[in-house]
């Protein structure tokens, strides 16, 4: 099978590994100036729209990321093309680490100690009582399940919320719109790892965030468009929320002068919570290509109607 590599990432870093993992397949860098190759598959990350106008034989995309919201929004995306996404591929553990870091920074006062050190102040914070820090994880897929398990293993009271009901040992699993109010009402630290879809866009807003326990915190590692940023700022100003750790933003890079840059209650990182690891991603793509080539069900196939 012929596969083109279409990504703004340096192909030199990917091609040798893809070719080694996929002997028997032809892998070339997509070249919009050359005649179409007739490739059936494409390994992509944020592909340009011209790819679909140029390579008209494409049947399947192998996305080098977990989220597919940007691809699904492309008007040029042919309706029949299938999309396989990365499932975990080393991202889940990174995002679990991020959630632990952000939670402990808030709950154990490590952010306070950073400021105390800068001020030359020796001031122990009160100890952490886990029962006062119930965590709620929005999304229990490849990433959310790992996040929920890791936080539960640290003895935090953890609940998770998904579309269909999941069963995860040590995690209170809730599902569907009907159970969202009860999920929010028992949550003090809300970790968002939902995919961005029509149903989840703007889900972190004044109405939902106001239902959290007092002194609640938000950790957003899903997508920036899940959050209504002004609602978060208003709730922080009103004292309804205590803080936020944000890895993703409505506009990335976060524009200069945005209030998040300077608000001491908001801790920001530049969309690094779960980075694509080349070796794990290549292994995952090779598995999916193999499944496709053998006519087997391909893992990680996106259901376009539901948007993830
Ligand atoms: N910040 C970063 O660096 C980074 C890195 C990787 C991923 N991400 C983000 O994390 C997202 C999740 O990745 P994943 O691999 O865990 O996705 P996934 O395996 O597809 O899991 C998605 C989860 O969200 C739930 N869900 C989807 N729509 C819902 C709705 N309307 N109501 C309630 N629950 C809903 C799903 O419910 P069901 O279980 O019922 O299907 C599932 O549990 C990605 O889409 C991406 O946006 C961010």
Coordinates of C-alpha atoms and ligand atoms in Angstrom, one line a residue:
X1 CA 0.0 0.0 0.0
X2 CA 1.2 3.5 -0.8
X3 CA 1.1 6.0 2.1
X4 CA 1.9 9.7 2.0
X5 CA 3.2 11.6 5.0
X6 CA 1.5 15.0 5.2
X7 CA 2.4 17.0 8.2
X8 CA 4.1 20.3 9.0
X9 CA 6.4 18.2 11.2
X10 CA 9.9 17.5 9.9
X11 CA 9.5 14.3 7.7
X12 CA 13.1 13.5 8.3
X13 CA 12.3 12.7 11.9
X14 CA 9.4 10.3 10.9
X15 CA 10.1 8.7 7.5
X16 CA 12.9 6.3 8.5
X17 CA 11.0 5.1 11.6
X18 CA 7.7 4.6 9.5
X19 CA 9.6 2.8 6.7
X20 CA 11.3 0.5 9.2
X21 CA 8.0 -0.3 11.0
X22 CA 6.2 -0.8 7.7
X23 CA 8.3 -2.9 5.4
X24 CA 6.4 -3.9 2.3
X25 CA 4.6 -0.5 2.2
X26 CA 5.7 2.5 0.2
X27 CA 5.9 5.7 2.2
X28 CA 6.7 9.0 0.6
X29 CA 6.4 12.6 1.7
X30 CA 3.4 14.3 0.1
X31 CA 4.5 16.7 -2.6
X32 CA 1.8 19.1 -3.8
X33 CA 4.0 20.1 -6.8
X34 CA 4.4 16.6 -8.1
X35 CA 1.7 14.6 -9.8
X36 CA -0.7 12.7 -7.4
X37 CA 0.7 9.4 -6.2
X38 CA -2.6 7.6 -6.0
X39 CA -1.8 6.8 -2.3
X40 CA -4.5 5.0 -0.4
X41 CA -3.4 6.1 3.1
X42 CA -1.9 9.2 4.6
X43 CA -0.1 9.7 7.9
X44 CA -1.2 13.2 8.9
X45 CA -1.0 15.9 11.6
X46 CA -2.9 19.1 10.8
X47 CA -2.8 18.3 7.1
X48 CA -3.3 21.1 4.5
X49 CA -6.6 21.2 2.7
X50 CA -4.9 20.7 -0.6
X51 CA -4.0 17.2 0.3
X52 CA -7.6 16.1 -0.3
X53 CA -7.9 17.9 -3.6
X54 CA -4.6 16.5 -4.8
X55 CA -4.6 12.9 -3.5
X56 CA -8.1 11.8 -4.6
X57 CA -7.5 8.1 -4.0
X58 CA -7.1 8.4 -0.2
X59 CA -9.2 6.0 1.8
X60 CA -7.8 6.3 5.3
X61 CA -5.9 8.8 7.4
X62 CA -3.7 7.8 10.3
X63 CA -3.7 10.8 12.6
X64 CA -0.6 11.5 14.7
X65 CA -2.7 12.7 17.6
X66 CA -5.6 11.7 19.8
X67 CA -7.9 14.6 19.0
X68 CA -9.5 14.8 15.5
X69 CA -11.6 17.9 16.0
X70 CA -9.4 20.0 13.6
X71 CA -9.5 17.4 10.8
X72 CA -13.3 16.9 11.2
X73 CA -13.8 20.7 10.8
X74 CA -12.1 20.8 7.4
X75 CA -14.7 21.4 4.7
X76 CA -12.5 19.7 2.1
X77 CA -12.4 16.4 4.1
X78 CA -14.0 13.8 1.8
X79 CA -17.1 12.2 3.4
X80 CA -16.1 8.6 2.7
X81 CA -12.5 8.8 4.1
X82 CA -11.8 6.9 7.3
X83 CA -9.7 8.4 10.2
X84 CA -7.7 6.3 12.6
X85 CA -6.4 8.3 15.6
X86 CA -3.7 7.6 18.2
X87 CA -5.1 5.8 21.2
X88 CA -2.9 6.5 24.1
X89 CA 0.5 5.9 22.3
X90 CA 2.2 7.2 25.4
X91 CA 0.0 10.3 25.9
X92 CA -2.3 8.9 28.6
X93 CA 0.6 8.6 31.2
X94 CA 1.8 12.1 30.4
X95 CA -1.6 13.6 30.9
X96 CA -2.0 11.6 34.1
X97 CA 1.3 13.1 35.3
X98 CA 0.1 16.5 34.3
X99 CA -3.2 16.1 36.3
X100 CA -1.2 14.9 39.3
X101 CA 1.2 17.8 39.1
X102 CA -1.6 20.4 38.6
X103 CA -3.7 18.9 41.4
X104 CA -0.9 18.7 43.9
X105 CA 0.3 22.2 43.0
X106 CA -3.1 23.4 44.1
X107 CA -4.0 21.0 46.9
X108 CA -0.6 20.8 48.6
X109 CA 0.1 24.5 48.1
X110 CA 3.2 24.0 45.9
X111 CA 2.2 27.2 44.0
X112 CA 2.2 29.0 47.3
X113 CA 5.6 27.7 48.2
X114 CA 7.0 29.0 44.8
X115 CA 5.7 32.5 45.7
X116 CA 7.0 32.1 49.3
X117 CA 10.5 31.2 48.1
X118 CA 10.5 34.3 45.8
X119 CA 9.6 36.4 48.9
X120 CA 12.1 34.6 51.2
X121 CA 9.2 33.4 53.4
X122 CA 9.2 30.1 55.4
X123 CA 5.5 29.2 55.9
X124 CA 4.3 25.6 56.0
X125 CA 0.8 25.1 54.5
X126 CA -1.8 22.9 56.3
X127 CA -1.6 19.2 55.4
X128 CA -3.7 17.7 52.7
X129 CA -7.0 16.0 53.6
X130 CA -7.9 14.0 50.6
X131 CA -11.6 13.8 51.4
X132 CA -11.7 17.6 50.9
X133 CA -10.4 17.2 47.3
X134 CA -12.9 15.1 45.4
X135 CA -11.7 14.9 41.8
X136 CA -14.0 14.6 38.8
X137 CA -12.7 13.5 35.4
X138 CA -14.7 14.5 32.3
X139 CA -14.1 11.9 29.7
X140 CA -13.1 8.3 30.4
X141 CA -11.5 7.3 27.2
X142 CA -7.9 6.2 26.6
X143 CA -6.6 9.3 28.4
X144 CA -9.4 9.9 31.0
X145 CA -9.4 6.4 32.3
X146 CA -5.7 6.5 33.0
X147 CA -6.0 9.9 34.7
X148 CA -8.9 8.6 36.9
X149 CA -7.0 5.4 37.8
X150 CA -3.8 7.3 38.7
X151 CA -5.6 9.8 40.9
X152 CA -7.6 7.1 42.6
X153 CA -4.4 5.2 43.3
X154 CA -3.2 8.3 45.1
X155 CA -6.3 7.9 47.3
X156 CA -8.2 10.9 46.1
X157 CA -12.0 10.4 45.8
X158 CA -12.4 10.1 42.1
X159 CA -15.5 10.1 39.9
X160 CA -15.6 10.1 36.1
X161 CA -18.1 11.1 33.5
X162 CA -18.6 9.7 30.0
X163 CA -21.3 9.3 27.4
X164 CA -21.8 5.6 27.9
X165 CA -21.3 4.0 31.3
X166 CA -17.9 2.8 32.1
X167 CA -16.7 0.5 34.9
X168 CA -13.3 1.4 36.5
X169 CA -12.3 0.0 39.8
X170 CA -12.0 2.6 42.5
X171 CA -13.7 5.3 40.4
X172 CA -17.3 6.3 40.7
X173 CA -18.5 6.2 37.0
X174 CA -21.3 8.4 36.0
X175 CA -22.7 8.9 32.5
X176 CA -24.8 11.0 30.3
X177 CA -26.4 14.5 30.6
X178 CA -28.8 13.3 33.4
X179 CA -25.9 12.5 35.7
X180 CA -23.8 15.5 35.0
X181 CA -25.3 17.7 37.7
X182 CA -24.6 15.1 40.4
X183 CA -21.1 14.6 39.1
X184 CA -20.4 18.3 39.2
X185 CA -22.0 18.7 42.6
X186 CA -19.5 16.2 44.3
X187 CA -16.4 17.6 42.5
X188 CA -13.9 20.1 43.7
X189 CA -11.2 19.5 41.1
X190 CA -12.5 19.1 37.6
X191 CA -10.2 17.6 35.1
X192 CA -11.3 17.8 31.5
X193 CA -10.2 15.3 29.0
X194 CA -13.2 15.2 26.7
X195 CA -12.8 15.3 22.9
X196 CA -14.0 18.5 21.3
X197 CA -17.3 17.8 19.5
X198 CA -20.6 19.7 18.8
X199 CA -21.9 18.2 22.1
X200 CA -18.9 19.2 24.2
X201 CA -17.9 22.6 22.8
X202 CA -18.3 25.2 25.6
X203 CA -19.2 22.6 28.2
X204 CA -17.0 24.4 30.8
X205 CA -19.1 27.5 31.3
X206 CA -20.7 29.5 34.0
X207 CA -23.7 27.1 34.4
X208 CA -21.6 24.0 34.7
X209 CA -18.6 25.4 36.6
X210 CA -21.0 27.1 39.2
X211 CA -22.3 23.6 40.2
X212 CA -18.9 22.5 41.5
X213 CA -18.1 22.5 45.2
X214 CA -16.9 25.7 46.8
X215 CA -13.2 26.7 46.2
X216 CA -13.2 24.5 43.1
X217 CA -10.4 24.3 40.5
X218 CA -10.3 23.5 36.9
X219 CA -7.6 21.5 35.1
X220 CA -8.2 21.7 31.3
X221 CA -6.2 19.3 29.1
X222 CA -8.9 18.7 26.6
X223 CA -9.3 21.5 24.1
X224 CA -9.4 25.3 24.5
X225 CA -12.9 25.5 23.0
X226 CA -14.4 23.4 25.8
X227 CA -13.9 26.4 28.1
X228 CA -15.8 29.7 27.9
X229 CA -12.7 31.7 29.0
X230 CA -14.6 34.8 30.1
X231 CA -16.9 32.7 32.3
X232 CA -13.8 31.2 34.1
X233 CA -12.4 34.7 34.7
X234 CA -15.7 36.0 36.0
X235 CA -16.1 33.0 38.4
X236 CA -12.5 33.5 39.7
X237 CA -13.2 37.2 40.2
X238 CA -16.4 36.4 42.1
X239 CA -14.6 33.9 44.3
X240 CA -16.7 31.1 43.1
X241 CA -13.7 29.2 41.7
X242 CA -10.3 29.2 43.4
X243 CA -7.9 28.5 40.5
X244 CA -7.2 26.8 37.2
X245 CA -4.5 24.9 35.4
X246 CA -4.9 25.3 31.6
X247 CA -2.9 23.5 28.9
X248 CA -5.2 24.4 26.0
X249 CA -6.7 27.6 24.9
X250 CA -9.3 29.1 22.5
X251 CA -6.5 30.7 20.6
X252 CA -3.1 29.1 20.5
X253 CA -0.5 30.4 21.1
X254 CA -2.2 32.3 23.9
X255 CA -2.3 35.9 22.6
X256 CA 0.0 38.5 24.3
X257 CA -1.9 40.5 26.9
X258 CA -4.5 37.8 27.6
X259 CA -5.5 37.9 31.2
X260 CA -4.4 34.3 31.8
X261 CA -0.8 35.4 31.3
X262 CA -0.8 37.5 34.5
X263 CA -3.6 36.1 36.7
X264 CA -1.9 34.4 39.7
X265 CA -4.9 32.1 40.1
X266 CA -4.3 30.7 36.6
X267 CA -1.4 28.4 35.8
X268 CA -0.8 27.9 32.1
X269 CA 1.3 25.6 29.9
X270 CA 1.7 25.7 26.1
X271 CA -0.3 22.6 25.1
X272 CA 2.2 20.1 26.3
X273 CA 0.2 17.9 28.6
X274 CA 0.4 15.0 26.3
X275 CA 2.9 15.3 23.4
X276 CA 3.1 12.8 20.5
X277 CA 6.0 10.5 21.1
X278 CA 7.5 9.4 17.8
X279 CA 8.3 5.7 18.6
X280 CA 5.0 5.0 20.3
X281 CA 3.1 6.8 17.6
X282 CA 4.9 4.9 14.8
X283 CA 4.1 1.6 16.6
X284 CA 0.5 2.6 16.8
X285 CA 0.3 3.7 13.1
X286 CA 2.1 0.5 12.0
X287 CA -0.5 -1.6 13.9
X288 CA -3.4 0.3 12.3
X289 CA -1.9 0.1 8.8
X290 CA -1.4 -3.7 9.3
X291 CA -5.0 -4.1 10.4
X292 CA -6.2 -2.1 7.4
X293 CA -4.0 -3.9 4.9
X294 CA -5.2 -7.3 6.1
X295 CA -8.9 -6.1 5.9
X296 CA -9.3 -6.4 9.7
X297 CA -11.2 -3.8 11.9
X298 CA -8.8 -0.9 12.5
X299 CA -8.4 0.2 16.1
X300 CA -9.0 3.9 16.9
X301 CA -11.3 4.6 14.0
X302 CA -13.2 7.8 14.5
X303 CA -17.0 7.7 14.4
X304 CA -17.6 10.8 12.3
X305 CA -21.2 11.2 13.3
X306 CA -20.4 11.5 17.0
X307 CA -17.3 13.6 16.3
X308 CA -14.6 11.4 18.1
Ligands
LIG1 N1 -3.5 18.6 26.0 C1 -2.9 17.6 25.3 O1 -1.7 17.6 25.1 C2 -3.8 16.5 24.8 C3 -3.2 15.3 24.4 C4 -3.9 14.2 23.9 C5 -5.3 14.3 23.9 N2 -5.9 15.5 24.3 C6 -7.4 15.6 24.3 O2 -8.0 14.6 25.0 C7 -9.1 14.1 24.3 C8 -9.5 12.8 24.8 O3 -8.6 11.8 24.2 P1 -8.9 10.2 24.4 O4 -7.9 9.5 23.6 O5 -9.1 9.9 25.8 O6 -10.4 10.1 23.6 P2 -11.4 8.9 23.7 O7 -10.7 7.6 23.9 O8 -12.2 9.0 22.4 O9 -12.3 9.2 24.9 C9 -13.3 10.2 24.9 C10 -14.1 10.1 26.2 O10 -15.0 11.2 26.3 C11 -16.3 10.8 26.4 N3 -17.3 11.6 25.7 C12 -17.2 12.1 24.4 N4 -18.3 12.8 24.2 C13 -19.0 12.9 25.3 C14 -20.2 13.6 25.7 N5 -20.9 14.3 24.8 N6 -20.6 13.4 26.9 C15 -19.9 12.7 27.8 N7 -18.8 12.0 27.6 C16 -18.3 12.2 26.3 C17 -16.3 9.4 25.8 O11 -17.5 8.7 26.2 P3 -17.6 7.1 25.9 O12 -16.7 6.4 26.8 O13 -19.0 6.8 26.2 O14 -17.3 7.0 24.4 C18 -15.0 8.9 26.2 O15 -15.1 8.4 27.6 C19 -8.7 14.3 22.8 O16 -9.8 14.4 22.0 C20 -7.9 15.6 22.9 O17 -8.8 16.7 22.6 C21 -5.2 16.6 24.7

